[in-house]
Amino acid sequence: MAMNSSSPLINKVIAIVLVVIGFLILASGYRYGSPSSLVGGCIVLVIGVVLLIATVIRRNRQDHTS
């Protein structure tokens, strides 16, 4: 039970870290004109955003079933 209750917090933190890192990679790629960094930053950023959206959807689904 304790692992399950802290899991959404860990998922949220990981998602936010991925968004920040993805944005930094994206900005660095834009600054230095590196297409591979642009693509890599976009991918990491999108993964972080998808994880955040999934966390919100999961939380809202649990609120409606309780």
mmCIF file of N, CA and C in Angstrom, residues 3-66:
data_model
loop_
_atom_site.group_PDB
_atom_site.id
_atom_site.type_symbol
_atom_site.label_atom_id
_atom_site.label_comp_id
_atom_site.label_asym_id
_atom_site.label_seq_id
_atom_site.Cartn_x
_atom_site.Cartn_y
_atom_site.Cartn_z
ATOM 1 N N MET A 3 3.824 1.739 -1.122
ATOM 2 C CA MET A 3 4.475 1.909 -2.426
ATOM 3 C C MET A 3 3.482 2.489 -3.427
ATOM 4 N N ASN A 4 2.248 2.057 -3.355
ATOM 5 C CA ASN A 4 1.234 2.525 -4.290
ATOM 6 C C ASN A 4 0.876 3.992 -4.053
ATOM 7 N N SER A 5 0.888 4.447 -2.797
ATOM 8 C CA SER A 5 0.511 5.829 -2.518
ATOM 9 C C SER A 5 1.613 6.818 -2.907
ATOM 10 N N SER A 6 2.879 6.409 -2.867
ATOM 11 C CA SER A 6 3.957 7.322 -3.238
ATOM 12 C C SER A 6 4.266 7.261 -4.733
ATOM 13 N N SER A 7 3.745 6.282 -5.412
ATOM 14 C CA SER A 7 4.027 6.114 -6.834
ATOM 15 C C SER A 7 3.577 7.300 -7.684
ATOM 16 N N PRO A 8 2.387 7.878 -7.484
ATOM 17 C CA PRO A 8 2.018 9.045 -8.296
ATOM 18 C C PRO A 8 2.958 10.225 -8.086
ATOM 19 N N LEU A 9 3.447 10.419 -6.872
ATOM 20 C CA LEU A 9 4.386 11.504 -6.609
ATOM 21 C C LEU A 9 5.696 11.274 -7.357
ATOM 22 N N ILE A 10 6.183 10.044 -7.328
ATOM 23 C CA ILE A 10 7.417 9.722 -8.036
ATOM 24 C C ILE A 10 7.217 9.907 -9.535
ATOM 25 N N ASN A 11 6.075 9.455 -10.073
ATOM 26 C CA ASN A 11 5.788 9.626 -11.497
ATOM 27 C C ASN A 11 5.740 11.104 -11.871
ATOM 28 N N LYS A 12 5.140 11.915 -11.018
ATOM 29 C CA LYS A 12 5.039 13.351 -11.277
ATOM 30 C C LYS A 12 6.420 14.005 -11.292
ATOM 31 N N VAL A 13 7.254 13.651 -10.331
ATOM 32 C CA VAL A 13 8.597 14.222 -10.253
ATOM 33 C C VAL A 13 9.422 13.806 -11.467
ATOM 34 N N ILE A 14 9.340 12.535 -11.845
ATOM 35 C CA ILE A 14 10.072 12.064 -13.019
ATOM 36 C C ILE A 14 9.595 12.795 -14.267
ATOM 37 N N ALA A 15 8.287 12.977 -14.396
ATOM 38 C CA ALA A 15 7.733 13.667 -15.563
ATOM 39 C C ALA A 15 8.211 15.115 -15.616
ATOM 40 N N ILE A 16 8.200 15.799 -14.486
ATOM 41 C CA ILE A 16 8.641 17.198 -14.456
ATOM 42 C C ILE A 16 10.132 17.303 -14.778
ATOM 43 N N VAL A 17 10.934 16.382 -14.247
ATOM 44 C CA VAL A 17 12.369 16.373 -14.547
ATOM 45 C C VAL A 17 12.588 16.130 -16.041
ATOM 46 N N LEU A 18 11.833 15.211 -16.633
ATOM 47 C CA LEU A 18 11.964 14.960 -18.067
ATOM 48 C C LEU A 18 11.576 16.184 -18.893
ATOM 49 N N VAL A 19 10.539 16.898 -18.468
ATOM 50 C CA VAL A 19 10.132 18.105 -19.185
ATOM 51 C C VAL A 19 11.233 19.160 -19.121
ATOM 52 N N VAL A 20 11.804 19.346 -17.952
ATOM 53 C CA VAL A 20 12.869 20.355 -17.793
ATOM 54 C C VAL A 20 14.104 19.966 -18.599
ATOM 55 N N ILE A 21 14.531 18.708 -18.489
ATOM 56 C CA ILE A 21 15.707 18.262 -19.235
ATOM 57 C C ILE A 21 15.450 18.331 -20.734
ATOM 58 N N GLY A 22 14.263 17.913 -21.153
ATOM 59 C CA GLY A 22 13.925 17.983 -22.571
ATOM 60 C C GLY A 22 13.953 19.397 -23.091
ATOM 61 N N PHE A 23 13.414 20.327 -22.304
ATOM 62 C CA PHE A 23 13.441 21.726 -22.720
ATOM 63 C C PHE A 23 14.860 22.259 -22.805
ATOM 64 N N LEU A 24 15.714 21.889 -21.851
ATOM 65 C CA LEU A 24 17.103 22.348 -21.881
ATOM 66 C C LEU A 24 17.856 21.782 -23.084
ATOM 67 N N ILE A 25 17.626 20.509 -23.396
ATOM 68 C CA ILE A 25 18.271 19.908 -24.569
ATOM 69 C C ILE A 25 17.758 20.590 -25.840
ATOM 70 N N LEU A 26 16.456 20.822 -25.889
ATOM 71 C CA LEU A 26 15.850 21.487 -27.045
ATOM 72 C C LEU A 26 16.423 22.896 -27.223
ATOM 73 N N ALA A 27 16.529 23.643 -26.145
ATOM 74 C CA ALA A 27 17.067 25.000 -26.217
ATOM 75 C C ALA A 27 18.534 24.990 -26.618
ATOM 76 N N SER A 28 19.284 24.038 -26.100
ATOM 77 C CA SER A 28 20.696 23.929 -26.457
ATOM 78 C C SER A 28 20.847 23.574 -27.936
ATOM 79 N N GLY A 29 20.023 22.671 -28.421
ATOM 80 C CA GLY A 29 20.070 22.306 -29.832
ATOM 81 C C GLY A 29 19.703 23.465 -30.729
ATOM 82 N N TYR A 30 18.737 24.259 -30.293
ATOM 83 C CA TYR A 30 18.353 25.447 -31.065
ATOM 84 C C TYR A 30 19.475 26.478 -31.071
ATOM 85 N N ARG A 31 20.087 26.666 -29.912
ATOM 86 C CA ARG A 31 21.142 27.677 -29.775
ATOM 87 C C ARG A 31 22.345 27.351 -30.640
ATOM 88 N N TYR A 32 22.730 26.074 -30.652
ATOM 89 C CA TYR A 32 23.939 25.678 -31.380
ATOM 90 C C TYR A 32 23.644 25.083 -32.751
ATOM 91 N N GLY A 33 22.382 25.042 -33.146
ATOM 92 C CA GLY A 33 22.018 24.574 -34.475
ATOM 93 C C GLY A 33 22.221 23.092 -34.696
ATOM 94 N N SER A 34 21.981 22.307 -33.665
ATOM 95 C CA SER A 34 22.176 20.861 -33.762
ATOM 96 C C SER A 34 20.833 20.162 -33.957
ATOM 97 N N PRO A 35 20.577 19.629 -35.150
ATOM 98 C CA PRO A 35 19.290 18.962 -35.392
ATOM 99 C C PRO A 35 19.071 17.740 -34.510
ATOM 100 N N SER A 36 20.138 16.999 -34.202
ATOM 101 C CA SER A 36 19.966 15.810 -33.360
ATOM 102 C C SER A 36 19.558 16.203 -31.935
ATOM 103 N N SER A 37 20.104 17.311 -31.434
ATOM 104 C CA SER A 37 19.697 17.790 -30.107
ATOM 105 C C SER A 37 18.256 18.299 -30.119
ATOM 106 N N LEU A 38 17.868 18.927 -31.214
ATOM 107 C CA LEU A 38 16.476 19.380 -31.333
ATOM 108 C C LEU A 38 15.510 18.198 -31.277
ATOM 109 N N VAL A 39 15.826 17.159 -32.037
ATOM 110 C CA VAL A 39 14.954 15.976 -32.068
ATOM 111 C C VAL A 39 14.965 15.272 -30.718
ATOM 112 N N GLY A 40 16.149 15.105 -30.141
ATOM 113 C CA GLY A 40 16.259 14.452 -28.830
ATOM 114 C C GLY A 40 15.531 15.220 -27.749
ATOM 115 N N GLY A 41 15.679 16.538 -27.755
ATOM 116 C CA GLY A 41 14.980 17.367 -26.775
ATOM 117 C C GLY A 41 13.477 17.292 -26.931
ATOM 118 N N CYS A 42 13.012 17.278 -28.184
ATOM 119 C CA CYS A 42 11.563 17.147 -28.433
ATOM 120 C C CYS A 42 11.037 15.820 -27.917
ATOM 121 N N ILE A 43 11.790 14.759 -28.147
ATOM 122 C CA ILE A 43 11.347 13.432 -27.703
ATOM 123 C C ILE A 43 11.267 13.366 -26.181
ATOM 124 N N VAL A 44 12.305 13.845 -25.505
ATOM 125 C CA VAL A 44 12.310 13.822 -24.036
ATOM 126 C C VAL A 44 11.194 14.713 -23.487
ATOM 127 N N LEU A 45 11.002 15.873 -24.093
ATOM 128 C CA LEU A 45 9.943 16.785 -23.669
ATOM 129 C C LEU A 45 8.567 16.148 -23.839
ATOM 130 N N VAL A 46 8.334 15.514 -24.963
ATOM 131 C CA VAL A 46 7.037 14.871 -25.221
ATOM 132 C C VAL A 46 6.804 13.719 -24.251
ATOM 133 N N ILE A 47 7.835 12.937 -23.960
ATOM 134 C CA ILE A 47 7.678 11.839 -22.994
ATOM 135 C C ILE A 47 7.285 12.395 -21.626
ATOM 136 N N GLY A 48 7.928 13.477 -21.196
ATOM 137 C CA GLY A 48 7.579 14.089 -19.914
ATOM 138 C C GLY A 48 6.157 14.611 -19.884
ATOM 139 N N VAL A 49 5.728 15.253 -20.958
ATOM 140 C CA VAL A 49 4.362 15.780 -21.023
ATOM 141 C C VAL A 49 3.345 14.650 -21.015
ATOM 142 N N VAL A 50 3.624 13.578 -21.751
ATOM 143 C CA VAL A 50 2.712 12.429 -21.779
ATOM 144 C C VAL A 50 2.606 11.804 -20.389
ATOM 145 N N LEU A 51 3.725 11.693 -19.681
ATOM 146 C CA LEU A 51 3.671 11.148 -18.317
ATOM 147 C C LEU A 51 2.862 12.046 -17.389
ATOM 148 N N LEU A 52 3.008 13.360 -17.525
ATOM 149 C CA LEU A 52 2.205 14.273 -16.700
ATOM 150 C C LEU A 52 0.717 14.138 -17.005
ATOM 151 N N ILE A 53 0.382 14.068 -18.287
ATOM 152 C CA ILE A 53 -1.023 13.923 -18.674
ATOM 153 C C ILE A 53 -1.584 12.599 -18.160
ATOM 154 N N ALA A 54 -0.792 11.526 -18.270
ATOM 155 C CA ALA A 54 -1.243 10.221 -17.774
ATOM 156 C C ALA A 54 -1.465 10.251 -16.266
ATOM 157 N N THR A 55 -0.608 10.957 -15.539
ATOM 158 C CA THR A 55 -0.768 11.067 -14.087
ATOM 159 C C THR A 55 -2.055 11.805 -13.737
ATOM 160 N N VAL A 56 -2.346 12.883 -14.448
ATOM 161 C CA VAL A 56 -3.569 13.647 -14.190
ATOM 162 C C VAL A 56 -4.809 12.810 -14.531
ATOM 163 N N ILE A 57 -4.771 12.119 -15.655
ATOM 164 C CA ILE A 57 -5.909 11.281 -16.043
ATOM 165 C C ILE A 57 -6.127 10.171 -15.025
ATOM 166 N N ARG A 58 -5.039 9.537 -14.586
ATOM 167 C CA ARG A 58 -5.145 8.465 -13.590
ATOM 168 C C ARG A 58 -5.718 9.004 -12.282
ATOM 169 N N ARG A 59 -5.290 10.193 -11.874
ATOM 170 C CA ARG A 59 -5.793 10.779 -10.635
ATOM 171 C C ARG A 59 -7.274 11.106 -10.751
ATOM 172 N N ASN A 60 -7.662 11.680 -11.876
ATOM 173 C CA ASN A 60 -9.073 12.033 -12.071
ATOM 174 C C ASN A 60 -9.948 10.797 -12.145
ATOM 175 N N ARG A 61 -9.457 9.744 -12.748
ATOM 176 C CA ARG A 61 -10.225 8.493 -12.819
ATOM 177 C C ARG A 61 -10.421 7.905 -11.428
ATOM 178 N N GLN A 62 -9.401 7.990 -10.564
ATOM 179 C CA GLN A 62 -9.522 7.475 -9.209
ATOM 180 C C GLN A 62 -10.486 8.326 -8.382
ATOM 181 N N ASP A 63 -10.505 9.628 -8.620
ATOM 182 C CA ASP A 63 -11.424 10.497 -7.877
ATOM 183 C C ASP A 63 -12.877 10.179 -8.193
ATOM 184 N N HIS A 64 -13.180 9.826 -9.429
ATOM 185 C CA HIS A 64 -14.563 9.542 -9.823
ATOM 186 C C HIS A 64 -15.029 8.177 -9.335
ATOM 187 N N THR A 65 -14.108 7.229 -9.156
ATOM 188 C CA THR A 65 -14.521 5.905 -8.725
ATOM 189 C C THR A 65 -14.671 5.819 -7.217
ATOM 190 N N SER A 66 -14.078 6.745 -6.465
ATOM 191 C CA SER A 66 -14.158 6.709 -4.994
ATOM 192 C C SER A 66 -15.473 7.237 -4.482
#
